[in-house]
Amino acid sequence: MTSGRLIVLSGPSGAGKSTIVAELLNRCPLPLVLSVSLTTRPPRPGETDGVHYHFVTLDMFQKHRENGDFLEHCEVFGRGVWYGTLREPVTSGLNQGKWIILEIDVEGARQVVREFPEAITLFVHPENLVELERRLRARNTEAEAAIARRLDVARAELSAAGWYKHHVVNRDLNACVNSICDILLSYREP
Ligand code: 5GP
C-alpha cells in the first residue's frame, strides 16, 4: 500500500475550519482522517473528549512534551493554553495509507512542514474580519476579552500565511468545501 498524505489546514478561529473538515470527511472521496489534537483548554459545551480534542491537564501535556511525543505543539492564545499533535497516530495513519488532516494554527503548521515539506498546506480565509468577528460573537461561548484575543491572533495569522501552498476563501461553505476537495484530489497518484 502506498503511504498516505499529510494535510495541514489553518485559518483564523471562526473562519469555519471545523465545519469544512466535517463536510470534507463526509463527501470528499479520499481516505481522510482528522487528527485529534491535545489541548489544555476546557471543553466547550457540546465538545466531547477524544472526538473534538483530547482534553488534558497541563501536567500531562508537559509529560508528552518532555517525552518528545509531539509532532508540533504551541501555545495558541497565550495565557497558558496549549495545543499539540501527537506524532505516533499521524505516522501510523500515514503508513496505513490514510490522508491525515491536521487542523492547526500557523506556528504549528511551520513546525510540521519542517519535518514534512511535502505536506499539502491549505489556508482558509474568512470573507473579511468584520464577518469573522460576527461569527465569533454568534458562537456566544466566549468572554469579550477572549474574542478580542482571537481577533488579534486572526490578524497576525492572516499576515503570516503567505507561504501556504493553497488559499481558499470561505464565502460560501459548499463552494469552499468543493474547491478544497478538488485541490486534494489533484494530489492523488494516477
Ligand atoms: P479552538 O480552541 O477554537 O478549538 O482552537 C483554537 C485554535 O487552535 C484554532 O485556530 C486551531 O486551528 C488551533 N489548534 C487546534 N489544535 C491544534 C494543534 O494540535 N496544534 C496547533 N498548533 N494548533 C491547534
XYZ file of N, CA, C and O and ligand atoms in Angstrom:
784
model
N 0.850 -1.203 0.000
C 0.000 0.000 0.000
C 0.889 1.258 0.000
O 1.911 1.286 0.679
N 0.465 2.270 -0.775
C 1.259 3.490 -0.772
C 0.973 4.280 0.499
O -0.096 4.140 1.097
N 1.940 5.096 0.896
C 1.764 5.898 2.098
C 0.715 6.979 1.849
O 0.493 7.387 0.708
N 0.059 7.418 2.919
C -0.977 8.453 2.791
C -0.369 9.826 2.588
O 0.809 9.951 2.244
N -1.183 10.852 2.793
C -0.721 12.233 2.647
C -1.054 13.000 3.905
O -2.045 12.723 4.573
N -0.213 13.975 4.166
C -0.449 14.834 5.313
C -1.028 16.165 4.818
O -0.482 16.774 3.896
N -2.135 16.575 5.415
C -2.821 17.810 5.024
C -2.826 18.747 6.223
O -3.229 18.342 7.314
N -2.379 19.964 6.016
C -2.402 20.943 7.096
C -3.418 22.012 6.736
O -3.301 22.654 5.692
N -4.431 22.155 7.570
C -5.483 23.140 7.310
C -5.449 24.183 8.425
O -5.589 23.855 9.602
N -5.236 25.432 8.032
C -5.207 26.505 9.025
C -6.148 27.617 8.599
O -6.633 27.638 7.462
N -6.320 28.549 9.498
C -7.182 29.696 9.215
C -7.607 30.241 10.553
O -7.594 29.510 11.542
N -7.974 31.506 10.595
C -8.325 32.091 11.883
C -9.501 31.372 12.534
O -10.363 30.831 11.839
N -9.485 31.383 13.842
C -10.577 30.844 14.633
C -11.862 31.557 14.200
O -11.908 32.784 14.139
N -12.878 30.786 13.830
C -14.125 31.411 13.371
C -14.230 31.447 11.854
O -15.258 31.841 11.308
N -13.184 30.996 11.150
C -13.235 31.015 9.679
C -14.043 29.846 9.137
O -14.271 29.743 7.931
N -14.421 28.934 10.021
C -15.276 27.819 9.593
C -14.533 26.514 9.347
O -15.073 25.601 8.719
N -13.293 26.409 9.877
C -12.480 25.211 9.604
C -13.155 23.913 10.033
O -13.145 22.927 9.297
N -13.728 23.890 11.239
C -14.297 22.634 11.745
C -15.438 22.150 10.870
O -15.555 20.962 10.578
N -16.305 23.096 10.447
C -17.418 22.727 9.575
C -16.889 22.226 8.237
O -17.387 21.237 7.689
N -15.877 22.896 7.731
C -15.291 22.491 6.452
C -14.739 21.067 6.556
O -14.990 20.223 5.700
N -14.016 20.812 7.649
C -13.421 19.477 7.823
C -14.516 18.421 7.923
O -14.443 17.371 7.283
N -15.579 18.715 8.680
C -16.670 17.745 8.823
C -17.270 17.420 7.449
O -17.538 16.267 7.124
N -17.453 18.455 6.623
C -18.002 18.252 5.273
C -17.047 17.462 4.387
O -17.463 16.600 3.622
N -15.755 17.773 4.503
C -14.763 17.038 3.695
C -14.804 15.557 4.033
O -14.784 14.698 3.156
N -14.858 15.261 5.352
C -14.872 13.863 5.788
C -16.107 13.162 5.235
O -16.075 11.991 4.881
N -17.188 13.909 5.140
C -18.463 13.391 4.652
C -18.457 13.050 3.180
O -18.986 12.034 2.775
N -17.879 13.968 2.395
C -18.143 13.810 0.961
C -16.939 13.907 0.036
O -17.101 13.814 -1.177
N -15.747 14.069 0.567
C -14.595 14.080 -0.345
C -14.066 12.642 -0.471
O -13.693 12.044 0.540
N -14.061 12.079 -1.668
C -13.755 10.653 -1.824
C -12.277 10.307 -1.692
O -11.626 9.886 -2.640
N -11.762 10.493 -0.499
C -10.372 10.150 -0.179
C -10.393 9.531 1.216
O -11.317 9.804 1.991
N -9.387 8.735 1.567
C -9.391 8.124 2.906
C -8.957 9.128 3.988
O -7.921 8.979 4.634
N -9.786 10.173 4.160
C -9.434 11.262 5.075
C -9.677 10.883 6.531
O -10.679 10.251 6.858
N -8.771 11.323 7.380
C -8.930 11.126 8.825
C -8.523 12.428 9.498
O -7.498 13.017 9.129
N -9.328 12.882 10.444
C -8.957 14.088 11.185
C -8.122 13.704 12.393
O -8.516 12.849 13.189
N -6.968 14.330 12.519
C -6.128 14.101 13.695
C -6.747 14.819 14.896
O -7.146 15.980 14.792
N -6.885 14.119 16.002
C -7.465 14.737 17.204
C -6.321 15.290 18.066
O -5.453 14.555 18.513
N -6.333 16.611 18.238
C -5.262 17.280 18.974
C -5.425 17.150 20.476
O -6.522 16.865 20.971
N -4.348 17.407 21.181
C -4.424 17.557 22.638
C -4.561 19.038 22.945
O -3.944 19.861 22.257
N -5.366 19.365 23.923
C -5.400 20.760 24.374
C -5.543 20.820 25.886
O -6.103 19.910 26.495
N -5.034 21.912 26.433
C -5.195 22.116 27.878
C -6.375 23.042 28.170
O -6.622 23.361 29.326
N -7.083 23.481 27.110
C -8.249 24.327 27.413
C -9.429 23.429 27.797
O -9.481 22.266 27.398
N -10.380 23.978 28.572
C -11.539 23.158 28.942
C -12.472 22.968 27.748
O -12.477 23.800 26.839
N -13.262 21.879 27.751
C -14.206 21.667 26.650
C -15.277 22.750 26.604
O -15.695 23.251 27.643
N -15.705 23.115 25.406
C -16.870 23.997 25.258
C -18.109 23.116 25.295
O -18.023 21.912 25.056
N -19.266 23.734 25.543
C -20.489 22.933 25.513
C -20.600 22.208 24.174
O -20.354 22.803 23.125
N -20.940 20.931 24.249
C -21.111 20.159 23.007
C -19.844 19.463 22.542
O -19.889 18.645 21.631
N -18.697 19.787 23.148
C -17.451 19.125 22.737
C -17.234 17.848 23.553
O -17.479 17.827 24.757
N -16.772 16.803 22.868
C -16.571 15.509 23.518
C -15.095 15.159 23.540
O -14.410 15.292 22.519
N -14.651 14.675 24.698
C -13.252 14.265 24.836
C -12.973 13.093 23.897
O -13.752 12.148 23.817
N -11.870 13.181 23.179
C -11.497 12.099 22.260
C -12.079 12.278 20.866
O -11.678 11.603 19.930
N -13.060 13.198 20.737
C -13.662 13.442 19.425
C -13.187 14.797 18.889
O -12.540 14.880 17.851
N -13.497 15.849 19.650
C -13.081 17.185 19.216
C -11.631 17.445 19.596
O -10.868 18.040 18.845
N -11.279 17.042 20.777
C -9.911 17.151 21.294
C -9.721 16.038 22.305
O -10.694 15.459 22.802
N -8.456 15.784 22.657
C -8.170 15.083 23.906
C -7.913 16.208 24.917
O -6.932 16.943 24.767
N -8.827 16.357 25.860
C -8.676 17.429 26.850
C -7.773 16.920 27.974
O -8.118 15.935 28.646
N -6.631 17.549 28.138
C -5.649 17.049 29.111
C -5.225 18.162 30.075
O -5.434 19.340 29.805
N -4.620 17.737 31.181
C -4.100 18.712 32.133
C -2.768 19.259 31.601
O -2.120 18.632 30.752
N -2.363 20.395 32.163
C -1.092 20.994 31.780
C 0.048 20.019 32.093
O 1.002 19.873 31.321
N -0.110 19.322 33.211
C 0.887 18.328 33.639
C 1.092 17.230 32.595
O 2.216 16.867 32.261
N -0.046 16.720 32.126
C 0.016 15.633 31.153
C 0.630 16.142 29.845
O 1.427 15.455 29.204
N 0.252 17.374 29.494
C 0.785 17.975 28.262
C 2.306 18.092 28.361
O 3.030 17.731 27.429
N 2.778 18.558 29.530
C 4.239 18.728 29.734
C 4.954 17.395 29.641
O 6.060 17.316 29.112
N 4.309 16.332 30.153
C 4.937 14.999 30.099
C 5.146 14.572 28.646
O 6.218 14.097 28.281
N 4.109 14.778 27.818
C 4.249 14.429 26.401
C 5.372 15.249 25.766
O 6.120 14.764 24.928
N 5.457 16.497 26.206
C 6.481 17.380 25.666
C 7.875 16.870 26.017
O 8.750 16.764 25.166
N 8.026 16.536 27.305
C 9.329 16.026 27.755
C 9.699 14.729 27.046
O 10.863 14.464 26.772
N 8.680 13.885 26.768
C 8.945 12.615 26.076
C 9.204 12.802 24.583
O 9.521 11.843 23.891
N 9.007 14.031 24.085
C 9.191 14.269 22.638
C 8.099 13.626 21.814
O 8.325 13.230 20.667
N 6.884 13.506 22.394
C 5.788 12.832 21.689
C 5.124 13.696 20.616
O 4.362 13.193 19.802
N 5.387 15.019 20.654
C 4.643 15.908 19.750
C 5.312 16.071 18.389
O 6.519 16.256 18.297
N 4.477 16.007 17.351
C 4.926 16.383 16.018
C 5.031 17.906 15.968
O 5.914 18.491 15.357
N 4.116 18.557 16.628
C 4.127 20.021 16.775
C 3.297 20.363 17.990
O 2.383 19.609 18.358
N 3.612 21.479 18.597
C 2.777 21.952 19.704
C 3.042 23.429 19.897
O 4.125 23.917 19.583
N 2.054 24.154 20.365
C 2.296 25.548 20.716
C 1.171 26.107 21.576
O 0.131 25.484 21.775
N 1.481 27.294 22.073
C 0.541 27.982 22.953
C -0.210 28.957 22.065
O 0.355 29.973 21.673
N -1.470 28.623 21.715
C -2.110 29.387 20.651
C -2.600 30.777 21.071
O -2.357 31.749 20.393
N -3.289 30.872 22.168
C -3.828 32.202 22.520
C -3.160 32.839 23.728
O -3.733 33.689 24.385
N -1.944 32.419 24.054
C -1.291 32.943 25.237
C -1.989 32.425 26.486
O -2.827 31.534 26.408
N -1.647 32.947 27.615
C -2.299 32.581 28.878
C -2.275 31.086 29.187
O -3.223 30.537 29.753
N -1.226 30.415 28.757
C -1.037 29.032 29.181
C -1.972 28.006 28.582
O -2.090 26.912 29.111
N -2.659 28.318 27.472
C -3.469 27.298 26.805
C -2.643 26.695 25.675
O -2.210 27.396 24.755
N -2.412 25.375 25.781
C -1.552 24.687 24.828
C -2.358 23.768 23.920
O -3.379 23.213 24.330
N -1.853 23.610 22.697
C -2.435 22.702 21.720
C -1.291 21.904 21.111
O -0.208 22.446 20.902
N -1.531 20.640 20.785
C -0.461 19.869 20.149
C -0.972 18.631 19.446
O -2.058 18.120 19.722
N -0.157 18.165 18.498
C -0.452 16.961 17.712
C 0.551 15.879 18.069
O 1.760 16.111 17.954
N 0.068 14.737 18.486
C 0.969 13.630 18.777
C 1.492 13.035 17.465
O 0.747 12.900 16.498
N 2.779 12.689 17.472
C 3.415 12.163 16.269
C 2.928 10.751 15.890
O 2.672 10.452 14.734
N 2.758 9.900 16.903
C 2.514 8.480 16.634
C 1.241 8.210 15.813
O 1.301 7.503 14.796
N 0.077 8.770 16.211
C -1.125 8.490 15.409
C -0.993 8.999 13.972
O -1.558 8.411 13.052
N -0.230 10.080 13.789
C -0.056 10.624 12.439
C 0.773 9.663 11.594
O 0.369 9.269 10.496
N 1.921 9.244 12.122
C 2.778 8.372 11.296
C 2.124 7.013 11.064
O 2.199 6.480 9.968
N 1.419 6.485 12.075
C 0.812 5.178 11.820
C -0.354 5.309 10.837
O -0.534 4.439 9.984
N -1.109 6.407 10.878
C -2.167 6.643 9.890
C -1.580 6.745 8.484
O -2.104 6.155 7.535
N -0.498 7.494 8.344
C 0.130 7.655 7.024
C 0.605 6.303 6.495
O 0.436 5.989 5.322
N 1.176 5.496 7.388
C 1.640 4.164 6.973
C 0.499 3.269 6.523
O 0.699 2.344 5.741
N -0.695 3.555 7.046
C -1.872 2.770 6.612
C -2.521 3.354 5.354
O -3.610 2.937 4.960
N -1.898 4.380 4.779
C -2.433 4.959 3.539
C -3.492 6.022 3.768
O -4.148 6.455 2.822
N -3.664 6.450 5.009
C -4.680 7.481 5.291
C -4.168 8.872 4.894
O -2.958 9.119 4.899
N -5.114 9.744 4.609
C -4.803 11.151 4.360
C -5.204 11.882 5.656
O -6.398 12.027 5.948
N -4.194 12.280 6.409
C -4.448 12.825 7.742
C -4.568 14.347 7.701
O -3.665 15.028 7.207
N -5.677 14.843 8.225
C -5.875 16.299 8.270
C -5.469 16.827 9.644
O -5.985 16.377 10.669
N -4.560 17.792 9.643
C -4.227 18.487 10.886
C -4.881 19.856 10.822
O -4.591 20.647 9.909
N -5.773 20.132 11.769
C -6.410 21.450 11.803
C -5.674 22.232 12.884
O -5.990 22.131 14.070
N -4.660 22.970 12.467
C -3.753 23.571 13.454
C -3.421 25.012 13.084
O -3.708 25.454 11.960
N -2.798 25.733 14.001
C -2.501 27.136 13.738
C -1.208 27.277 12.923
O -0.510 26.302 12.645
N -0.916 28.527 12.546
C 0.201 28.794 11.631
C 1.549 28.386 12.234
O 2.404 27.833 11.549
N 1.719 28.627 13.520
C 3.004 28.286 14.143
C 3.218 26.768 14.154
O 4.296 26.269 13.837
N 2.153 26.045 14.508
C 2.237 24.583 14.494
C 2.488 24.075 13.075
O 3.259 23.134 12.853
N 1.838 24.723 12.098
C 1.988 24.316 10.703
C 3.445 24.451 10.250
O 3.979 23.595 9.559
N 4.092 25.514 10.687
C 5.513 25.702 10.341
C 6.358 24.552 10.865
O 7.275 24.084 10.213
N 6.039 24.126 12.102
C 6.793 23.010 12.695
C 6.577 21.739 11.864
O 7.506 20.973 11.649
N 5.346 21.535 11.397
C 5.031 20.317 10.642
C 5.765 20.294 9.295
O 6.361 19.283 8.927
N 5.771 21.425 8.577
C 6.388 21.396 7.241
C 7.912 21.286 7.303
O 8.539 20.849 6.348
N 8.482 21.624 8.444
C 9.926 21.413 8.609
C 10.219 19.916 8.499
O 11.196 19.486 7.928
N 9.335 19.118 9.074
C 9.522 17.665 9.069
C 8.888 17.001 7.845
O 9.369 15.989 7.357
N 7.767 17.564 7.379
C 7.040 17.003 6.233
C 6.874 18.091 5.171
O 5.776 18.618 4.994
N 7.962 18.426 4.449
C 7.847 19.515 3.472
C 6.840 19.215 2.367
O 6.358 20.128 1.704
N 6.521 17.940 2.188
C 5.580 17.569 1.119
C 4.126 17.678 1.581
O 3.201 17.389 0.816
N 3.907 18.110 2.821
C 2.532 18.253 3.322
C 1.743 19.218 2.427
O 2.296 20.183 1.896
N 0.450 18.928 2.265
C -0.427 19.815 1.483
C -0.924 20.883 2.447
O -1.663 20.573 3.382
N -0.517 22.115 2.245
C -0.899 23.167 3.195
C -2.010 24.046 2.605
O -1.896 24.529 1.485
N -3.049 24.211 3.379
C -4.221 24.986 2.945
C -4.559 26.029 3.996
O -4.616 25.711 5.191
N -4.815 27.235 3.550
C -5.220 28.286 4.483
C -6.619 28.766 4.117
O -6.880 29.148 2.980
N -7.521 28.698 5.088
C -8.901 29.142 4.856
C -9.041 30.585 5.339
O -8.774 30.888 6.510
N -9.423 31.451 4.427
C -9.610 32.866 4.780
C -11.080 33.147 5.060
O -11.946 32.662 4.322
N -11.357 33.935 6.084
C -12.743 34.383 6.255
C -13.020 35.402 5.166
O -12.086 35.939 4.552
N -14.288 35.662 4.907
C -14.606 36.627 3.859
C -13.961 37.977 4.197
O -13.391 38.638 3.366
N -14.040 38.347 5.434
C -13.325 39.534 5.913
C -13.367 39.522 7.443
O -14.053 38.703 8.043
N -12.620 40.440 8.054
C -12.519 40.401 9.523
C -13.817 40.790 10.218
O -14.105 40.318 11.313
N -14.635 41.605 9.561
C -15.924 42.001 10.145
C -16.818 40.768 10.281
O -17.435 40.498 11.315
N -16.817 39.973 9.198
C -17.610 38.731 9.192
C -17.070 37.759 10.249
O -17.820 37.078 10.942
N -15.755 37.717 10.373
C -15.141 36.823 11.351
C -15.586 37.187 12.770
O -15.956 36.329 13.569
N -15.583 38.476 13.055
C -15.990 38.940 14.386
C -17.454 38.566 14.642
O -17.821 38.111 15.715
N -18.280 38.719 13.609
C -19.697 38.375 13.750
C -19.848 36.884 14.092
O -20.603 36.514 14.976
N -19.069 36.038 13.418
C -19.190 34.599 13.677
C -18.707 34.241 15.076
O -19.294 33.391 15.741
N -17.636 34.884 15.505
C -17.121 34.578 16.850
C -18.152 34.966 17.908
O -18.376 34.252 18.872
N -18.793 36.127 17.679
C -19.805 36.572 18.648
C -21.042 35.680 18.601
O -21.645 35.385 19.628
N -21.400 35.223 17.402
C -22.600 34.397 17.257
C -22.447 33.078 18.002
O -23.426 32.467 18.414
N -21.202 32.630 18.181
C -20.970 31.384 18.919
C -21.397 31.518 20.376
O -21.726 30.547 21.025
N -21.259 32.770 20.865
C -21.740 33.065 22.201
C -21.101 32.214 23.290
O -21.718 31.898 24.289
N -19.870 31.781 23.073
C -19.252 30.898 24.062
C -18.109 31.585 24.784
O -17.535 31.028 25.695
N -17.793 32.803 24.372
C -16.602 33.389 24.950
C -16.763 34.808 25.446
O -17.575 35.575 24.928
N -15.960 35.130 26.449
C -15.997 36.469 27.015
C -15.381 37.450 26.016
O -14.654 37.066 25.112
N -15.709 38.708 26.227
C -15.248 39.781 25.341
C -13.722 39.768 25.154
O -13.223 39.873 24.033
N -12.990 39.599 26.267
C -11.520 39.634 26.179
C -11.014 38.482 25.321
O -10.062 38.636 24.548
N -11.667 37.331 25.441
C -11.235 36.164 24.666
C -11.494 36.401 23.178
O -10.683 36.037 22.332
N -12.621 37.047 22.861
C -12.928 37.346 21.455
C -11.889 38.319 20.905
O -11.356 38.129 19.804
N -11.567 39.335 21.704
C -10.579 40.323 21.254
C -9.236 39.637 20.998
O -8.560 39.922 20.002
N -8.874 38.689 21.872
C -7.596 37.982 21.712
C -7.611 37.141 20.435
O -6.655 37.106 19.691
N -8.740 36.477 20.186
C -8.848 35.657 18.976
C -8.760 36.527 17.714
O -8.167 36.124 16.718
N -9.348 37.732 17.778
C -9.266 38.619 16.610
C -7.833 39.094 16.379
O -7.373 39.182 15.242
N -7.108 39.349 17.477
C -5.693 39.738 17.349
C -4.888 38.624 16.700
O -4.092 38.858 15.796
N -5.132 37.384 17.182
C -4.415 36.234 16.618
C -4.781 36.088 15.146
O -3.928 35.828 14.296
N -6.074 36.301 14.825
C -6.525 36.176 13.436
C -5.771 37.156 12.537
O -5.271 36.782 11.476
N -5.636 38.404 12.983
C -4.928 39.410 12.172
C -3.492 38.978 11.947
O -2.968 39.042 10.833
N -2.849 38.478 13.027
C -1.454 38.043 12.916
C -1.348 36.835 11.982
O -0.442 36.765 11.150
N -2.310 35.901 12.090
C -2.260 34.698 11.253
C -2.420 35.048 9.778
O -1.705 34.523 8.935
N -3.367 35.949 9.498
C -3.616 36.310 8.097
C -2.366 36.901 7.477
O -2.047 36.639 6.323
N -1.607 37.675 8.289
C -0.427 38.291 7.687
C 0.771 37.334 7.660
O 1.773 37.636 7.044
N 0.662 36.169 8.322
C 1.785 35.223 8.338
C 1.499 33.989 7.499
O 2.204 32.998 7.595
N 0.468 34.050 6.655
C 0.004 32.834 5.974
C 0.432 32.754 4.513
O 0.034 31.833 3.807
N 1.266 33.678 4.069
C 1.618 33.753 2.649
C 2.265 32.492 2.097
O 2.157 32.212 0.905
N 2.931 31.733 2.961
C 3.705 30.585 2.469
C 2.868 29.330 2.240
O 3.370 28.335 1.711
N 1.591 29.337 2.621
C 0.750 28.147 2.406
C 0.618 27.883 0.903
O 0.524 28.826 0.117
N 0.567 26.595 0.527
C 0.511 26.262 -0.901
C -0.833 26.651 -1.505
O -0.928 26.990 -2.670
N -1.900 26.557 -0.715
C -3.240 26.824 -1.243
C -4.007 27.765 -0.315
O -3.937 27.616 0.909
N -4.735 28.707 -0.930
C -5.553 29.655 -0.166
C -6.986 29.582 -0.667
O -7.216 29.635 -1.873
N -7.921 29.440 0.275
C -9.323 29.334 -0.117
C -10.118 30.312 0.745
O -9.899 30.401 1.952
N -11.020 31.053 0.111
C -11.860 31.984 0.873
C -13.181 31.295 1.186
O -13.817 30.736 0.300
N -13.574 31.336 2.460
C -14.844 30.713 2.851
C -15.988 31.720 2.749
O -16.464 32.246 3.749
N -16.395 31.965 1.489
C -17.506 32.904 1.271
C -18.801 32.106 1.299
O -19.791 32.521 1.852
N -18.711 30.912 0.709
C -19.868 30.023 0.637
C -19.363 28.634 1.007
O -18.421 28.128 0.387
N -19.928 28.030 2.055
C -19.403 26.773 2.600
C -19.274 25.686 1.538
O -18.227 25.064 1.390
N -20.341 25.493 0.788
C -20.363 24.452 -0.231
C -19.241 24.606 -1.247
O -18.504 23.654 -1.533
N -19.126 25.823 -1.758
C -18.114 26.099 -2.779
C -16.720 25.914 -2.195
O -15.811 25.387 -2.844
N -16.568 26.334 -0.950
C -15.263 26.240 -0.290
C -14.859 24.769 -0.111
O -13.729 24.377 -0.411
N -15.806 23.951 0.345
C -15.536 22.520 0.533
C -15.210 21.875 -0.811
O -14.250 21.104 -0.927
N -15.979 22.239 -1.852
C -15.720 21.667 -3.176
C -14.325 22.028 -3.663
O -13.612 21.181 -4.183
N -13.924 23.290 -3.464
C -12.602 23.627 -4.007
C -11.489 22.959 -3.205
O -10.497 22.531 -3.789
N -11.677 22.815 -1.889
C -10.628 22.117 -1.119
C -10.574 20.645 -1.541
O -9.491 20.076 -1.727
N -11.737 20.034 -1.736
C -11.761 18.636 -2.158
C -11.059 18.490 -3.516
O -10.247 17.577 -3.704
N -11.333 19.408 -4.452
C -10.672 19.345 -5.768
C -9.156 19.477 -5.634
O -8.400 18.781 -6.304
N -8.735 20.377 -4.766
C -7.286 20.548 -4.550
C -6.693 19.224 -4.067
O -5.681 18.740 -4.578
N -7.348 18.618 -3.078
C -6.824 17.367 -2.518
C -6.799 16.265 -3.579
O -5.814 15.531 -3.700
N -7.876 16.182 -4.355
C -7.944 15.137 -5.384
C -6.826 15.299 -6.420
O -6.342 14.316 -6.975
N -6.386 16.539 -6.623
C -5.320 16.759 -7.609
C -3.986 16.161 -7.136
O -3.057 16.015 -7.918
N -3.890 15.807 -5.855
C -2.671 15.189 -5.323
C -2.711 13.656 -5.397
O -1.765 12.996 -5.014
N -3.839 13.119 -5.841
C -3.951 11.667 -5.934
C -2.992 11.142 -6.985
O -2.880 11.727 -8.062
N -2.331 10.052 -6.656
C -1.433 9.478 -7.664
C -2.255 8.757 -8.720
O -3.241 8.128 -8.391
N -1.844 8.903 -9.993
C -2.646 8.300 -11.061
C -2.649 6.760 -10.967
O -1.760 6.175 -10.430
P -10.232 26.229 19.437
O -9.799 26.497 20.833
O -11.138 27.280 18.882
O -10.753 24.844 19.235
O -8.924 26.265 18.525
C -8.129 27.374 18.545
C -7.031 27.317 17.520
O -6.112 26.277 17.873
C -7.512 27.003 16.118
O -7.025 28.006 15.260
C -6.888 25.686 15.804
O -6.501 25.608 14.444
C -5.698 25.634 16.716
N -5.328 24.273 17.044
C -6.167 23.245 17.351
N -5.469 22.125 17.569
C -4.171 22.435 17.393
C -2.950 21.684 17.463
O -2.912 20.492 17.734
N -1.814 22.360 17.232
C -1.796 23.682 16.920
N -0.602 24.227 16.684
N -2.910 24.418 16.840
C -4.082 23.806 17.065
